[in-house]
Amino acid sequence: MVARYIFRRILVGTVQILSLVIAVFFLIRLLPADPVSRFVGLNSSAEAYAQAERNLGLDRPLLTQLGHYLGVLPSEGPGLLQGSLGTSWVTGTPVLTEIGQALPITIELLTFAFAVALLISVPVGMLAALRPGGAADRGVFAYSLFAGSQPEFWWGLLFVYVFFFVLGWAPAPLGVLSPLTSPPPPVTGFITLDSLIAGRPDTLFEVLHHYMLPVATMVFILSGPIIKMVRQNMVRALGSDFVLYARCAGLPKGQVARYALRAAMAPSVTLIGILYGFMLGGAVLIESVFSLGGLGQYAIRSVLAFDYPAIQGVILVITAISLLVYLALDLIHAVIDPRVAYG
């Protein structure tokens, strides 16, 4: 039954990805933008414009362009169905290669940030739920409003000023490594794992040191809504009938708390998954402040350059990862509540 549930979710996700690819392909070409003029200039001759249009493949009908992009029609190179995202119009490099260089940075940043945020938010939310209206509950409410009241780039700049410029505890916001440090040989693409594989603990420590401020910035922003969600669901769970029955039955407080936490974490996990998918492309401001060179910055550069293959590749990758995250959430929900898989 679980295998059938997973297969059904993968099938639905595949249809969603294919529909989004086709929709994005047509929508970006309906925008009032002229990528050909972006490359040849506004004062170019008609011959130069026509040559650039042919080189970019924009002189063909839209359905023919779509067929070449998907790989169902013969073209100069492989298409999407053959595992290619096309070639960047700006750099001439395969889009998959460029995304493979930028994506691991964003994944590492988000994973570290969400891991720390969960370690902080779940206990704090549970503590606030034990006494609704108490001092801890009021403090959590004030912190949640305060943390989410300003944009993340402002907090990033403030953290840089305080912890780098004033206190000197953090490194300069110049990327994931110092300009004088050579990166480890790429194996997985994730610089933390590659540092471990290469046996370079000093490089690993430097990477974690450079991640310190961007992760702290994201934790400060993300922990507010997660704490509020955990607190609200925990209050609701503690007041539910099955918890009251468990207390009346004389079960230990720790066991009752575990039951309540299990019931409270289902909607909280949903929020975490939505935030993770949103921050895949939404972390661009933090990446820009700390010069990380992640997927968000790559997406912004592609949009500003009218680089259609890169834009399509970024959207496809973000969508695929988001669907995988949502599939993992569904599986976690099925573990927490087996009725989900049998519904």
mmCIF file of C-alpha atoms in Angstrom:
data_model
loop_
_atom_site.group_PDB
_atom_site.id
_atom_site.type_symbol
_atom_site.label_atom_id
_atom_site.label_comp_id
_atom_site.label_asym_id
_atom_site.label_seq_id
_atom_site.Cartn_x
_atom_site.Cartn_y
_atom_site.Cartn_z
ATOM 1 C CA MET A 1 0.000 0.000 0.000
ATOM 2 C CA VAL A 2 2.821 2.417 0.833
ATOM 3 C CA ALA A 3 4.610 1.533 -2.430
ATOM 4 C CA ARG A 4 1.405 2.238 -4.369
ATOM 5 C CA TYR A 5 1.052 5.543 -2.528
ATOM 6 C CA ILE A 6 4.630 6.554 -3.422
ATOM 7 C CA PHE A 7 4.146 5.521 -7.056
ATOM 8 C CA ARG A 8 0.965 7.581 -7.271
ATOM 9 C CA ARG A 9 2.690 10.650 -5.844
ATOM 10 C CA ILE A 10 5.662 10.273 -8.223
ATOM 11 C CA LEU A 11 3.316 9.914 -11.184
ATOM 12 C CA VAL A 12 1.395 13.042 -10.200
ATOM 13 C CA GLY A 13 4.669 14.913 -9.663
ATOM 14 C CA THR A 14 5.939 13.925 -13.111
ATOM 15 C CA VAL A 15 2.780 15.250 -14.743
ATOM 16 C CA GLN A 16 3.091 18.465 -12.748
ATOM 17 C CA ILE A 17 6.720 18.965 -13.807
ATOM 18 C CA LEU A 18 5.949 18.352 -17.481
ATOM 19 C CA SER A 19 2.993 20.746 -17.369
ATOM 20 C CA LEU A 20 5.105 23.417 -15.681
ATOM 21 C CA VAL A 21 7.942 23.008 -18.203
ATOM 22 C CA ILE A 22 5.554 23.574 -21.104
ATOM 23 C CA ALA A 23 3.815 26.492 -19.379
ATOM 24 C CA VAL A 24 7.099 28.237 -18.499
ATOM 25 C CA PHE A 25 8.438 27.679 -22.018
ATOM 26 C CA PHE A 26 5.547 29.625 -23.545
ATOM 27 C CA LEU A 27 5.124 32.206 -20.782
ATOM 28 C CA ILE A 28 8.695 33.526 -20.858
ATOM 29 C CA ARG A 29 8.418 33.910 -24.635
ATOM 30 C CA LEU A 30 5.254 35.976 -24.199
ATOM 31 C CA LEU A 31 7.061 38.513 -22.029
ATOM 32 C CA PRO A 32 7.640 41.965 -23.577
ATOM 33 C CA ALA A 33 11.388 41.353 -23.861
ATOM 34 C CA ASP A 34 13.721 40.931 -26.812
ATOM 35 C CA PRO A 35 16.630 38.625 -25.915
ATOM 36 C CA VAL A 36 18.122 39.011 -29.397
ATOM 37 C CA SER A 37 18.609 42.759 -28.926
ATOM 38 C CA ARG A 38 20.149 42.024 -25.554
ATOM 39 C CA PHE A 39 22.985 40.180 -27.306
ATOM 40 C CA VAL A 40 23.480 42.192 -30.512
ATOM 41 C CA GLY A 41 22.490 45.649 -29.251
ATOM 42 C CA LEU A 42 19.612 47.945 -30.129
ATOM 43 C CA ASN A 43 21.487 49.584 -33.025
ATOM 44 C CA SER A 44 22.506 46.385 -34.798
ATOM 45 C CA SER A 45 21.888 45.805 -38.490
ATOM 46 C CA ALA A 46 19.032 43.656 -39.724
ATOM 47 C CA GLU A 47 21.516 41.027 -40.929
ATOM 48 C CA ALA A 48 23.234 40.802 -37.523
ATOM 49 C CA TYR A 49 19.870 40.603 -35.774
ATOM 50 C CA ALA A 50 18.687 37.799 -38.070
ATOM 51 C CA GLN A 51 21.942 35.885 -37.598
ATOM 52 C CA ALA A 52 21.699 36.122 -33.799
ATOM 53 C CA GLU A 53 18.069 35.041 -33.938
ATOM 54 C CA ARG A 54 19.054 31.955 -35.935
ATOM 55 C CA ASN A 55 21.923 31.162 -33.545
ATOM 56 C CA LEU A 56 19.537 31.297 -30.586
ATOM 57 C CA GLY A 57 16.965 29.205 -32.408
ATOM 58 C CA LEU A 58 14.282 31.878 -32.040
ATOM 59 C CA ASP A 59 13.565 32.097 -35.762
ATOM 60 C CA ARG A 60 11.646 28.815 -35.694
ATOM 61 C CA PRO A 61 7.959 28.324 -34.803
ATOM 62 C CA LEU A 62 7.249 28.004 -31.062
ATOM 63 C CA LEU A 63 6.112 24.393 -31.305
ATOM 64 C CA THR A 64 9.329 23.517 -33.146
ATOM 65 C CA GLN A 65 11.370 25.255 -30.455
ATOM 66 C CA LEU A 66 9.463 23.306 -27.803
ATOM 67 C CA GLY A 67 10.110 20.037 -29.621
ATOM 68 C CA HIS A 68 13.844 20.783 -29.800
ATOM 69 C CA TYR A 69 13.907 21.763 -26.110
ATOM 70 C CA LEU A 70 12.109 18.580 -25.053
ATOM 71 C CA GLY A 71 14.222 16.458 -27.384
ATOM 72 C CA VAL A 72 11.319 14.980 -29.329
ATOM 73 C CA LEU A 73 12.482 16.659 -32.557
ATOM 74 C CA PRO A 74 15.993 16.299 -34.021
ATOM 75 C CA SER A 75 18.258 19.244 -33.194
ATOM 76 C CA GLU A 76 21.928 20.154 -32.786
ATOM 77 C CA GLY A 77 22.087 18.775 -29.231
ATOM 78 C CA PRO A 78 20.208 16.585 -26.738
ATOM 79 C CA GLY A 79 16.960 17.780 -25.218
ATOM 80 C CA LEU A 80 15.272 17.603 -21.848
ATOM 81 C CA LEU A 81 14.185 13.995 -22.261
ATOM 82 C CA GLN A 82 17.829 13.075 -22.912
ATOM 83 C CA GLY A 83 18.902 14.728 -19.636
ATOM 84 C CA SER A 84 20.000 18.114 -20.983
ATOM 85 C CA LEU A 85 18.738 21.510 -19.814
ATOM 86 C CA GLY A 86 20.219 23.273 -22.821
ATOM 87 C CA THR A 87 23.152 25.645 -23.157
ATOM 88 C CA SER A 88 23.344 29.081 -21.576
ATOM 89 C CA TRP A 89 23.042 31.870 -24.126
ATOM 90 C CA VAL A 90 25.380 34.045 -22.067
ATOM 91 C CA THR A 91 28.269 31.739 -21.184
ATOM 92 C CA GLY A 92 27.888 28.934 -23.718
ATOM 93 C CA THR A 93 28.148 26.421 -20.859
ATOM 94 C CA PRO A 94 25.588 23.664 -20.327
ATOM 95 C CA VAL A 95 22.920 24.901 -17.927
ATOM 96 C CA LEU A 96 23.086 21.636 -15.981
ATOM 97 C CA THR A 97 26.781 22.267 -15.284
ATOM 98 C CA GLU A 98 26.181 25.803 -14.049
ATOM 99 C CA ILE A 99 23.266 24.749 -11.847
ATOM 100 C CA GLY A 100 25.383 21.871 -10.522
ATOM 101 C CA GLN A 101 27.911 24.426 -9.305
ATOM 102 C CA ALA A 102 25.380 26.796 -7.699
ATOM 103 C CA LEU A 103 22.777 24.398 -6.285
ATOM 104 C CA PRO A 104 24.961 22.624 -3.658
ATOM 105 C CA ILE A 105 25.712 25.955 -1.970
ATOM 106 C CA THR A 106 22.011 26.733 -1.592
ATOM 107 C CA ILE A 107 21.216 23.190 -0.425
ATOM 108 C CA GLU A 108 23.958 23.305 2.219
ATOM 109 C CA LEU A 109 22.847 26.738 3.414
ATOM 110 C CA LEU A 110 19.198 25.714 3.720
ATOM 111 C CA THR A 111 19.961 22.352 5.313
ATOM 112 C CA PHE A 112 22.197 23.839 8.005
ATOM 113 C CA ALA A 113 19.738 26.663 8.646
ATOM 114 C CA PHE A 114 16.667 24.425 8.947
ATOM 115 C CA ALA A 115 18.524 21.899 11.121
ATOM 116 C CA VAL A 116 19.559 24.606 13.606
ATOM 117 C CA ALA A 117 16.141 26.270 13.422
ATOM 118 C CA LEU A 118 14.406 22.982 14.289
ATOM 119 C CA LEU A 119 16.765 22.287 17.180
ATOM 120 C CA ILE A 120 15.819 25.673 18.613
ATOM 121 C CA SER A 121 12.187 26.053 17.570
ATOM 122 C CA VAL A 122 10.689 22.717 18.660
ATOM 123 C CA PRO A 123 11.805 22.881 22.341
ATOM 124 C CA VAL A 124 10.980 26.592 22.571
ATOM 125 C CA GLY A 125 7.540 26.058 21.032
ATOM 126 C CA MET A 126 6.835 23.179 23.431
ATOM 127 C CA LEU A 127 7.946 25.271 26.398
ATOM 128 C CA ALA A 128 5.655 28.127 25.383
ATOM 129 C CA ALA A 129 2.730 25.725 24.968
ATOM 130 C CA LEU A 130 3.003 24.354 28.499
ATOM 131 C CA ARG A 131 1.659 27.598 29.966
ATOM 132 C CA PRO A 132 -0.353 29.596 27.416
ATOM 133 C CA GLY A 133 -0.337 33.261 28.338
ATOM 134 C CA GLY A 134 2.684 32.880 30.598
ATOM 135 C CA ALA A 135 5.954 34.765 30.445
ATOM 136 C CA ALA A 136 7.572 32.281 28.054
ATOM 137 C CA ASP A 137 4.529 32.329 25.785
ATOM 138 C CA ARG A 138 4.489 36.137 25.630
ATOM 139 C CA GLY A 139 8.221 36.206 24.965
ATOM 140 C CA VAL A 140 7.876 33.728 22.100
ATOM 141 C CA PHE A 141 5.043 35.775 20.600
ATOM 142 C CA ALA A 142 7.095 38.973 20.758
ATOM 143 C CA TYR A 143 10.141 37.253 19.251
ATOM 144 C CA SER A 144 8.109 35.801 16.380
ATOM 145 C CA LEU A 145 6.756 39.213 15.458
ATOM 146 C CA PHE A 146 10.145 40.887 15.851
ATOM 147 C CA ALA A 147 12.082 38.313 13.813
ATOM 148 C CA GLY A 148 9.719 38.485 10.868
ATOM 149 C CA SER A 149 9.123 42.239 10.854
ATOM 150 C CA GLN A 150 12.193 43.194 8.799
ATOM 151 C CA PRO A 151 13.567 41.764 5.530
ATOM 152 C CA GLU A 152 16.274 39.134 5.759
ATOM 153 C CA PHE A 153 18.891 41.148 3.877
ATOM 154 C CA TRP A 154 18.674 43.869 6.546
ATOM 155 C CA TRP A 155 19.377 41.327 9.296
ATOM 156 C CA GLY A 156 22.223 39.924 7.211
ATOM 157 C CA LEU A 157 23.833 43.345 6.876
ATOM 158 C CA LEU A 158 23.308 43.985 10.592
ATOM 159 C CA PHE A 159 24.939 40.661 11.505
ATOM 160 C CA VAL A 160 27.878 41.446 9.217
ATOM 161 C CA TYR A 161 28.341 44.815 10.886
ATOM 162 C CA VAL A 162 28.138 43.454 14.433
ATOM 163 C CA PHE A 163 29.929 40.102 14.198
ATOM 164 C CA PHE A 164 32.488 40.910 11.490
ATOM 165 C CA PHE A 165 33.166 44.636 11.634
ATOM 166 C CA VAL A 166 32.658 45.329 15.350
ATOM 167 C CA LEU A 167 33.433 42.058 17.152
ATOM 168 C CA GLY A 168 35.607 40.314 14.542
ATOM 169 C CA TRP A 169 34.090 36.901 15.314
ATOM 170 C CA ALA A 170 32.962 36.101 11.764
ATOM 171 C CA PRO A 171 34.911 36.109 8.475
ATOM 172 C CA ALA A 172 34.354 38.653 5.732
ATOM 173 C CA PRO A 173 31.244 37.999 3.597
ATOM 174 C CA LEU A 174 33.245 36.855 0.562
ATOM 175 C CA GLY A 175 31.764 33.443 -0.157
ATOM 176 C CA VAL A 176 32.094 29.984 1.350
ATOM 177 C CA LEU A 177 35.904 30.073 1.321
ATOM 178 C CA SER A 178 38.585 32.686 1.686
ATOM 179 C CA PRO A 179 39.936 33.916 -1.684
ATOM 180 C CA LEU A 180 43.355 32.579 -0.630
ATOM 181 C CA THR A 181 42.086 29.035 0.042
ATOM 182 C CA SER A 182 41.910 26.519 -2.773
ATOM 183 C CA PRO A 183 38.714 24.436 -2.753
ATOM 184 C CA PRO A 184 38.926 20.647 -2.373
ATOM 185 C CA PRO A 185 38.695 18.482 -5.496
ATOM 186 C CA PRO A 186 35.007 18.300 -6.521
ATOM 187 C CA VAL A 187 33.495 14.870 -5.910
ATOM 188 C CA THR A 188 29.936 15.440 -4.721
ATOM 189 C CA GLY A 189 29.714 19.168 -5.440
ATOM 190 C CA PHE A 190 29.015 19.864 -1.748
ATOM 191 C CA ILE A 191 32.096 21.574 -0.421
ATOM 192 C CA THR A 192 31.616 20.283 3.137
ATOM 193 C CA LEU A 193 31.465 16.666 1.977
ATOM 194 C CA ASP A 194 34.306 17.189 -0.502
ATOM 195 C CA SER A 195 36.459 18.591 2.307
ATOM 196 C CA LEU A 196 35.818 15.469 4.374
ATOM 197 C CA ILE A 197 36.527 13.182 1.418
ATOM 198 C CA ALA A 198 39.769 15.016 0.677
ATOM 199 C CA GLY A 199 40.840 14.749 4.331
ATOM 200 C CA ARG A 200 41.017 18.504 4.819
ATOM 201 C CA PRO A 201 39.436 19.314 8.193
ATOM 202 C CA ASP A 202 40.914 22.820 8.105
ATOM 203 C CA THR A 203 38.970 23.563 4.923
ATOM 204 C CA LEU A 204 35.807 22.087 6.463
ATOM 205 C CA PHE A 205 36.199 24.323 9.511
ATOM 206 C CA GLU A 206 36.712 27.353 7.268
ATOM 207 C CA VAL A 207 33.588 26.529 5.255
ATOM 208 C CA LEU A 208 31.499 26.161 8.410
ATOM 209 C CA HIS A 209 32.980 29.421 9.697
ATOM 210 C CA HIS A 210 31.902 31.222 6.515
ATOM 211 C CA TYR A 211 28.437 29.653 6.740
ATOM 212 C CA MET A 212 28.056 30.909 10.311
ATOM 213 C CA LEU A 213 26.531 34.318 9.584
ATOM 214 C CA PRO A 214 24.249 33.385 6.659
ATOM 215 C CA VAL A 215 22.951 30.385 8.615
ATOM 216 C CA ALA A 216 22.423 32.545 11.710
ATOM 217 C CA THR A 217 20.525 35.068 9.601
ATOM 218 C CA MET A 218 18.228 32.411 8.158
ATOM 219 C CA VAL A 219 17.707 30.780 11.554
ATOM 220 C CA PHE A 220 16.708 34.137 13.018
ATOM 221 C CA ILE A 221 14.119 34.602 10.262
ATOM 222 C CA LEU A 222 12.842 31.017 10.020
ATOM 223 C CA SER A 223 12.598 30.197 13.718
ATOM 224 C CA GLY A 224 9.799 32.728 14.290
ATOM 225 C CA PRO A 225 7.073 31.070 12.175
ATOM 226 C CA ILE A 226 8.226 27.555 13.114
ATOM 227 C CA ILE A 227 8.043 28.347 16.834
ATOM 228 C CA LYS A 228 4.560 29.839 16.422
ATOM 229 C CA MET A 229 3.344 26.800 14.476
ATOM 230 C CA VAL A 230 4.772 24.319 16.999
ATOM 231 C CA ARG A 231 3.360 26.316 19.909
ATOM 232 C CA GLN A 232 -0.151 26.586 18.439
ATOM 233 C CA ASN A 233 -0.350 22.929 17.475
ATOM 234 C CA MET A 234 1.086 21.830 20.806
ATOM 235 C CA VAL A 235 -1.531 23.854 22.700
ATOM 236 C CA ARG A 236 -4.247 22.268 20.569
ATOM 237 C CA ALA A 237 -2.821 18.777 21.095
ATOM 238 C CA LEU A 238 -2.462 19.204 24.861
ATOM 239 C CA GLY A 239 -6.129 20.159 25.072
ATOM 240 C CA SER A 240 -7.350 17.264 22.917
ATOM 241 C CA ASP A 241 -9.394 14.359 24.248
ATOM 242 C CA PHE A 242 -6.749 11.674 23.804
ATOM 243 C CA VAL A 243 -4.187 13.669 25.851
ATOM 244 C CA LEU A 244 -6.739 14.294 28.599
ATOM 245 C CA TYR A 245 -7.518 10.571 28.616
ATOM 246 C CA ALA A 246 -3.802 9.714 28.800
ATOM 247 C CA ARG A 247 -3.397 12.014 31.775
ATOM 248 C CA CYS A 248 -6.437 10.530 33.496
ATOM 249 C CA ALA A 249 -5.039 7.051 32.850
ATOM 250 C CA GLY A 250 -1.946 8.032 34.847
ATOM 251 C CA LEU A 251 0.602 7.828 32.027
ATOM 252 C CA PRO A 252 3.969 9.473 32.708
ATOM 253 C CA LYS A 253 4.256 13.131 31.717
ATOM 254 C CA GLY A 254 7.083 12.375 29.298
ATOM 255 C CA GLN A 255 5.004 9.790 27.445
ATOM 256 C CA VAL A 256 2.023 12.146 27.287
ATOM 257 C CA ALA A 257 4.287 14.898 25.932
ATOM 258 C CA ARG A 258 5.573 12.566 23.201
ATOM 259 C CA TYR A 259 2.011 11.728 22.156
ATOM 260 C CA ALA A 260 1.112 15.411 22.008
ATOM 261 C CA LEU A 261 4.303 16.296 20.105
ATOM 262 C CA ARG A 262 3.602 13.600 17.521
ATOM 263 C CA ALA A 263 0.145 15.054 16.905
ATOM 264 C CA ALA A 264 1.489 18.607 16.839
ATOM 265 C CA MET A 265 4.367 17.962 14.422
ATOM 266 C CA ALA A 266 2.236 16.948 11.411
ATOM 267 C CA PRO A 267 1.107 20.500 10.461
ATOM 268 C CA SER A 268 4.466 21.886 11.595
ATOM 269 C CA VAL A 269 6.291 19.566 9.196
ATOM 270 C CA THR A 270 4.074 20.859 6.395
ATOM 271 C CA LEU A 271 5.110 24.431 7.164
ATOM 272 C CA ILE A 272 8.776 23.442 7.243
ATOM 273 C CA GLY A 273 8.515 21.772 3.843
ATOM 274 C CA ILE A 274 6.763 24.782 2.322
ATOM 275 C CA LEU A 275 9.402 27.118 3.758
ATOM 276 C CA TYR A 276 12.204 24.907 2.409
ATOM 277 C CA GLY A 277 10.758 24.924 -1.104
ATOM 278 C CA PHE A 278 10.152 28.670 -0.942
ATOM 279 C CA MET A 279 13.675 29.437 0.261
ATOM 280 C CA LEU A 280 15.286 27.479 -2.604
ATOM 281 C CA GLY A 281 14.732 30.505 -4.800
ATOM 282 C CA GLY A 282 14.018 32.997 -2.043
ATOM 283 C CA ALA A 283 17.438 32.875 -0.402
ATOM 284 C CA VAL A 284 18.867 35.142 -3.107
ATOM 285 C CA LEU A 285 19.091 38.185 -0.816
ATOM 286 C CA ILE A 286 21.097 36.312 1.808
ATOM 287 C CA GLU A 287 23.282 34.773 -0.893
ATOM 288 C CA SER A 288 23.905 38.256 -2.295
ATOM 289 C CA VAL A 289 24.770 39.797 1.075
ATOM 290 C CA PHE A 290 27.337 37.085 1.806
ATOM 291 C CA SER A 291 28.497 36.568 -1.833
ATOM 292 C CA LEU A 292 27.765 32.841 -1.715
ATOM 293 C CA GLY A 293 27.014 32.355 -5.413
ATOM 294 C CA GLY A 294 24.067 30.028 -4.893
ATOM 295 C CA LEU A 295 21.110 29.115 -7.056
ATOM 296 C CA GLY A 296 19.170 32.270 -6.211
ATOM 297 C CA GLN A 297 21.933 34.543 -7.494
ATOM 298 C CA TYR A 298 22.269 32.408 -10.612
ATOM 299 C CA ALA A 299 18.520 32.745 -11.238
ATOM 300 C CA ILE A 300 18.624 36.538 -10.894
ATOM 301 C CA ARG A 301 21.559 36.814 -13.311
ATOM 302 C CA SER A 302 19.720 34.614 -15.808
ATOM 303 C CA VAL A 303 16.548 36.694 -15.625
ATOM 304 C CA LEU A 304 18.420 39.969 -16.072
ATOM 305 C CA ALA A 305 20.269 38.541 -19.089
ATOM 306 C CA PHE A 306 17.109 37.089 -20.727
ATOM 307 C CA ASP A 307 18.876 33.724 -20.711
ATOM 308 C CA TYR A 308 15.859 31.539 -21.500
ATOM 309 C CA PRO A 309 17.559 28.114 -21.172
ATOM 310 C CA ALA A 310 19.001 29.062 -17.768
ATOM 311 C CA ILE A 311 15.660 30.427 -16.544
ATOM 312 C CA GLN A 312 13.863 27.263 -17.638
ATOM 313 C CA GLY A 313 16.542 25.100 -16.023
ATOM 314 C CA VAL A 314 16.348 26.914 -12.685
ATOM 315 C CA ILE A 315 12.561 26.680 -12.559
ATOM 316 C CA LEU A 316 12.656 22.993 -13.465
ATOM 317 C CA VAL A 317 15.271 22.168 -10.815
ATOM 318 C CA ILE A 318 13.502 24.145 -8.074
ATOM 319 C CA THR A 319 10.203 22.490 -8.969
ATOM 320 C CA ALA A 320 11.720 19.003 -8.962
ATOM 321 C CA ILE A 321 13.402 19.520 -5.587
ATOM 322 C CA SER A 322 10.233 21.039 -4.121
ATOM 323 C CA LEU A 323 8.196 18.040 -5.287
ATOM 324 C CA LEU A 324 10.757 15.690 -3.732
ATOM 325 C CA VAL A 325 10.504 17.625 -0.468
ATOM 326 C CA TYR A 326 6.709 17.405 -0.586
ATOM 327 C CA LEU A 327 6.937 13.661 -1.300
ATOM 328 C CA ALA A 328 9.164 13.287 1.751
ATOM 329 C CA LEU A 329 6.605 15.279 3.759
ATOM 330 C CA ASP A 330 3.829 12.963 2.595
ATOM 331 C CA LEU A 331 5.884 9.960 3.691
ATOM 332 C CA ILE A 332 6.540 11.552 7.073
ATOM 333 C CA HIS A 333 2.814 12.245 7.421
ATOM 334 C CA ALA A 334 2.127 8.618 6.517
ATOM 335 C CA VAL A 335 4.474 7.523 9.313
ATOM 336 C CA ILE A 336 2.922 9.936 11.810
ATOM 337 C CA ASP A 337 -0.639 9.137 10.696
ATOM 338 C CA PRO A 338 -0.918 5.855 8.677
ATOM 339 C CA ARG A 339 -4.418 6.876 7.556
ATOM 340 C CA VAL A 340 -2.781 9.217 5.017
ATOM 341 C CA ALA A 341 -1.367 6.350 2.977
ATOM 342 C CA TYR A 342 -4.671 4.496 3.054
ATOM 343 C CA GLY A 343 -6.819 7.531 2.254
#
